[in-house]
Coordinates of C-alpha atoms and ligand atoms in Angstrom, one line a residue:
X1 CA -6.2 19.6 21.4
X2 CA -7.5 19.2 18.1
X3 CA -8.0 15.3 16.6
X4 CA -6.0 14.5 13.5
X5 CA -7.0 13.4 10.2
X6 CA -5.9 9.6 10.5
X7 CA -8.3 9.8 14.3
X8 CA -11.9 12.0 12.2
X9 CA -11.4 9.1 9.5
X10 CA -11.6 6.2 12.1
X11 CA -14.6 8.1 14.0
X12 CA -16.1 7.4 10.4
X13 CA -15.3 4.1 10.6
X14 CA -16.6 3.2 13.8
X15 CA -19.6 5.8 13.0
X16 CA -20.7 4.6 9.8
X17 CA -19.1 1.0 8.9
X18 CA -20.0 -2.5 9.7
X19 CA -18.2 -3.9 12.0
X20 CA -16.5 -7.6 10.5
X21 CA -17.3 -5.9 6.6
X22 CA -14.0 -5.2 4.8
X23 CA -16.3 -3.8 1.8
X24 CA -18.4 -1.3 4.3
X25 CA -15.1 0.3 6.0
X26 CA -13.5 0.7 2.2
X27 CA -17.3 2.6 1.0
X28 CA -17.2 4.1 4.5
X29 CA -13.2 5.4 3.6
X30 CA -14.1 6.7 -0.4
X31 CA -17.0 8.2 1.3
X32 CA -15.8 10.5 4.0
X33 CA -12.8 11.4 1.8
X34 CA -14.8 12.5 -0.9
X35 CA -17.3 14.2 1.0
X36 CA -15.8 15.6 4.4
X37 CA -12.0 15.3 4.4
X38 CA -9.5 14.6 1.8
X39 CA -6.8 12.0 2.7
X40 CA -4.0 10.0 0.9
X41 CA -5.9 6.5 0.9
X42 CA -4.8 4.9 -2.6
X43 CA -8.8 5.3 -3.0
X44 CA -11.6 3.5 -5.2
X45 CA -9.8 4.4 -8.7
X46 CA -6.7 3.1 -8.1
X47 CA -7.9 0.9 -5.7
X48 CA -9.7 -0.8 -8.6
X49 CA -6.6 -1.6 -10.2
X50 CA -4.8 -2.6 -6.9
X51 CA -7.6 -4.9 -6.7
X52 CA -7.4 -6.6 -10.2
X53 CA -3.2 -7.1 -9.7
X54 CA -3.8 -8.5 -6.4
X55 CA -6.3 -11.0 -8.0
X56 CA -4.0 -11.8 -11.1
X57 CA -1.1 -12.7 -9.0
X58 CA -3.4 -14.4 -5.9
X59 CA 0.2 -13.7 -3.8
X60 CA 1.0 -16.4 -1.0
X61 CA 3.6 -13.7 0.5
X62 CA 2.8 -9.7 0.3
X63 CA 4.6 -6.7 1.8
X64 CA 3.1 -3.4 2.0
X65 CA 5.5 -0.1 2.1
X66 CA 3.1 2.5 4.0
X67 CA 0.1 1.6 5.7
X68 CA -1.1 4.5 6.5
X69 CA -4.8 4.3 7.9
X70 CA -4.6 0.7 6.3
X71 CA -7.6 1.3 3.8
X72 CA -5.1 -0.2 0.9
X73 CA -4.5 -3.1 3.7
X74 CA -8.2 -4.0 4.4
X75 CA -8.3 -3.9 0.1
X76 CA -5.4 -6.5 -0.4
X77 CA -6.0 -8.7 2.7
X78 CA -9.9 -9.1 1.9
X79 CA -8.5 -10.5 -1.5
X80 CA -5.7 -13.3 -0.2
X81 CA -6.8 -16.5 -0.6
X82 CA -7.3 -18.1 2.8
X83 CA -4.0 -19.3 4.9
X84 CA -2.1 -16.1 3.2
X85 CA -0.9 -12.6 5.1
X86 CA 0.1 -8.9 3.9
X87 CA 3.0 -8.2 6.1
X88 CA 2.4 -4.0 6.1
X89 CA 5.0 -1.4 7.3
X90 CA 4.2 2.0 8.8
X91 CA 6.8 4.2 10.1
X92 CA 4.7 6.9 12.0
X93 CA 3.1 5.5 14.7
X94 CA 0.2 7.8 15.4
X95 CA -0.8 6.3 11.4
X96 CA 0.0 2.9 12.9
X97 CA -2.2 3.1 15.9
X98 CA -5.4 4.2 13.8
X99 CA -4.3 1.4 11.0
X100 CA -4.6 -1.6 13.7
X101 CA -8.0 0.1 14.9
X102 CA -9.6 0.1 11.4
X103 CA -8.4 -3.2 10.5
X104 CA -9.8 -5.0 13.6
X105 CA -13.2 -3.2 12.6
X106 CA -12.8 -4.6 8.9
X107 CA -12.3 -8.1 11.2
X108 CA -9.1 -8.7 9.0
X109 CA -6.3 -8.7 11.9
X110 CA -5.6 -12.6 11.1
X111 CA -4.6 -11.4 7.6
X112 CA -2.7 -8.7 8.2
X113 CA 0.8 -8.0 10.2
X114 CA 1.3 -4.5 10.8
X115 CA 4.9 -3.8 11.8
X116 CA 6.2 -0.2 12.9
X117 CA 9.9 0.8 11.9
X118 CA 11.8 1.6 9.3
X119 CA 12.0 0.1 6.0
X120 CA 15.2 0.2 5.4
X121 CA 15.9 -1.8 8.7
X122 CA 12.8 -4.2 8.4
X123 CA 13.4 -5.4 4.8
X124 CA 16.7 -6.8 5.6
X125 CA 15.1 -8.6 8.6
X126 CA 12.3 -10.2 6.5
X127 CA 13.0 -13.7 5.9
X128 CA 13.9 -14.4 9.7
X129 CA 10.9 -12.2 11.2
X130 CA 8.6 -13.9 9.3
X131 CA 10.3 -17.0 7.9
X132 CA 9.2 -16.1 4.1
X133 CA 11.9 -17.0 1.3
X134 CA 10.6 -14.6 -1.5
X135 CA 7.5 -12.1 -2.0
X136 CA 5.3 -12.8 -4.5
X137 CA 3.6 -9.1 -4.3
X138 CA 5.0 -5.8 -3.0
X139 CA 2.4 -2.4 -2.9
X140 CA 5.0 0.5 -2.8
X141 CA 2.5 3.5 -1.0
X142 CA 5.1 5.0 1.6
X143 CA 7.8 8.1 1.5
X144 CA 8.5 8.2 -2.5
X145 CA 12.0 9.0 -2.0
X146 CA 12.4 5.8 -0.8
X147 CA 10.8 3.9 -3.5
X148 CA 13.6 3.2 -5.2
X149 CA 16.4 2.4 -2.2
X150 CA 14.1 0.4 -1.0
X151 CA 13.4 -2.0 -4.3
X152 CA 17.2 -2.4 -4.2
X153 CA 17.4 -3.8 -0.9
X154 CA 14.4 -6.1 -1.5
X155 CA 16.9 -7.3 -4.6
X156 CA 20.5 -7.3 -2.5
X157 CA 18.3 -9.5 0.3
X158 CA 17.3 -11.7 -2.2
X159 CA 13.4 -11.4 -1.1
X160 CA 12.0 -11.2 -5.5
X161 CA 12.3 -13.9 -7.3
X162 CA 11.5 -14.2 -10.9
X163 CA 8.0 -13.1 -11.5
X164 CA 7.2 -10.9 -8.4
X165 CA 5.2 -8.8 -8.8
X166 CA 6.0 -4.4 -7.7
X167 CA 2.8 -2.2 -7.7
X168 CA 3.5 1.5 -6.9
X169 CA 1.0 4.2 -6.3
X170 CA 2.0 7.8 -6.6
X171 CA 4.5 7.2 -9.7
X172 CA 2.8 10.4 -11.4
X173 CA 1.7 12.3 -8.2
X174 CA 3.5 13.3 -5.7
X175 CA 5.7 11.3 -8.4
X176 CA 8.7 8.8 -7.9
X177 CA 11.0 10.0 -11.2
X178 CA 14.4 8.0 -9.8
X179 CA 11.8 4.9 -9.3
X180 CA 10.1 5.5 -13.1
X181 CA 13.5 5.7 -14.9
X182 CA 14.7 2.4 -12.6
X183 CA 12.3 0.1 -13.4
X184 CA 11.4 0.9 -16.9
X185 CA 15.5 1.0 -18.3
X186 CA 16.7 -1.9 -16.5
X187 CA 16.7 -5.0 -18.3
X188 CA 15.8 -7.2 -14.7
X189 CA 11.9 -5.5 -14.9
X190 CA 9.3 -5.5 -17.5
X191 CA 7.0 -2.4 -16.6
X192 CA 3.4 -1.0 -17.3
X193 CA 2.1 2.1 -16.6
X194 CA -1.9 2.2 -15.0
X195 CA -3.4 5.6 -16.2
X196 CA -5.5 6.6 -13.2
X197 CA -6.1 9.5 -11.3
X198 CA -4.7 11.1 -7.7
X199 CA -7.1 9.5 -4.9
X200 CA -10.9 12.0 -4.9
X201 CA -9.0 14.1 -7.6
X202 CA -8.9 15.1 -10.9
X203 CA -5.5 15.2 -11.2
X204 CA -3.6 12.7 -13.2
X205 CA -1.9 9.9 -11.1
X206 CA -1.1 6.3 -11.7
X207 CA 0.3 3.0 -10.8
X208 CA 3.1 1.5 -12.2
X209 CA 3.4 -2.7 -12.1
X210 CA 6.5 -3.7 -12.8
X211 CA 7.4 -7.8 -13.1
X212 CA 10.8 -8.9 -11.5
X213 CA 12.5 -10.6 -14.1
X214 CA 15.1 -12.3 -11.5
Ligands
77R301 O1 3.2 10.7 1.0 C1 2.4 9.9 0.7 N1 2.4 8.6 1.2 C2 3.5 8.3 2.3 C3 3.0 8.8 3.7 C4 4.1 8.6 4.7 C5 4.7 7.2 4.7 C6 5.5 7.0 6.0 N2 6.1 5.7 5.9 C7 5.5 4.5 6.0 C8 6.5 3.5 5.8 N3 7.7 4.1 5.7 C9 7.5 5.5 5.7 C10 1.3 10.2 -0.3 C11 1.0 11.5 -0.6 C12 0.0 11.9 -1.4 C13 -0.3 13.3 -1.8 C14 -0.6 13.7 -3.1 C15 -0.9 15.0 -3.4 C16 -0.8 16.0 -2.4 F1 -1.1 17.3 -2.6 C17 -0.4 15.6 -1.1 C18 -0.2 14.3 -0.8 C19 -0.8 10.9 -2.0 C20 -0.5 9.5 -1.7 O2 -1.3 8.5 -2.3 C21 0.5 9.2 -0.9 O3 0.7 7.9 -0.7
MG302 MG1 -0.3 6.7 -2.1

């Protein structure tokens, strides 16, 4: 039967990158989507800005909502400062099983913990699973219906504190308008909007980085 999208974009990988090179697997990634086969990485655009938050706030605890083929993983955890993890969530585990693959080729699997389930049943499991109090950085990238349910539930389990930092791809396109109107009208976030564009597109997409105000 015919391979799927997540398994031609690790052939890539394997084909093309360095093994133990975060940097060649992300060219590799931006490459092959641009050029062969369009997929929903965050990409090099957005991933610019993912990178530049992820320096600012130098997080010693980060959660990840959607890993995907964990291109946005291998961007954040080649960042962390040394002794730090991304904790990354992936509900579909065909996505899961190419994730772990391209993330052992990047040679970042001590800096990353890819769980499969549920949000909504892992984030209320956090702070015993992996004995974390609060998160300092959260990159929302999974179904953007839940976007918003989910930032709640980070609240009600007490895992922000004041100052964490929310960065959300997608606000524009596919969009997250419950999320939008959240964050920017309650008094508990201070919010910014990233101008950018949809990953290998022209069309208008952006991240929004909103500050938890506790
Ligand atoms: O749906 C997206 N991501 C979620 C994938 C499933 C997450 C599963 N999961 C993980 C954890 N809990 C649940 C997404 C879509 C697009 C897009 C944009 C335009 C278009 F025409 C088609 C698609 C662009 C993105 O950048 C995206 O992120
Ligand atoms: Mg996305």
């Amino acid at each position: 039967t015919r391979s799927t999208r997540p398994q031609r974009l690790l052939k890539a990988v394997q084909k093309k990158a360095i093994k133990g090179d975060p940097q060649s697997v992300i060219s590799t990634i931006d490459y092959f989507c641009r050029h062969s086969e369009w997929a929903m990485n965050v990409g090099d655009e957005k991933g610019a800005i993912l990178d530049s938050v992820v320096c600012e706030v130098s997080p010693s605890t980060a959660l990840e909502l959607g890993t995907y083929c964990g291109y946005s993983a291998v961007r954040i955890a080649r960042l962390l400062p040394p002794g730090t993890k991304l904790i990354t969530l992936e509900f579909n585990p065909d996505y899961a099983a190419v994730a772990r693959q391209i993330i052992e080729y990047s040679g970042l699997q001590d800096k990353i913990c890819l769980v499969e389930g549920a949000s909504g049943d892992l984030i209320p499991k956090m702070q015993e699973l992996f004995g974390i109090k609060t998160l300092d950085f959260v990159f929302l990238d999974h179904w953007k219906d839940r976007y918003l349910p989910d930032i709640k539930l980070l609240e009600e389990c007490q895992l922000l504190r004041k100052g964490s930092i929310l960065l959300a791809d997608n606000v524009i396109c596919p969009g997250t308008p419950d999320y939008l109107e959240y964050v920017r009208n309650s008094p508990r976030y201070e919010s910014k909007y990233f101008k950018s564009h949809l990953e290998y597109t022209k069309v208008e997409d952006g991240l929004e980085k909103s500050v938890f105000l506790g």
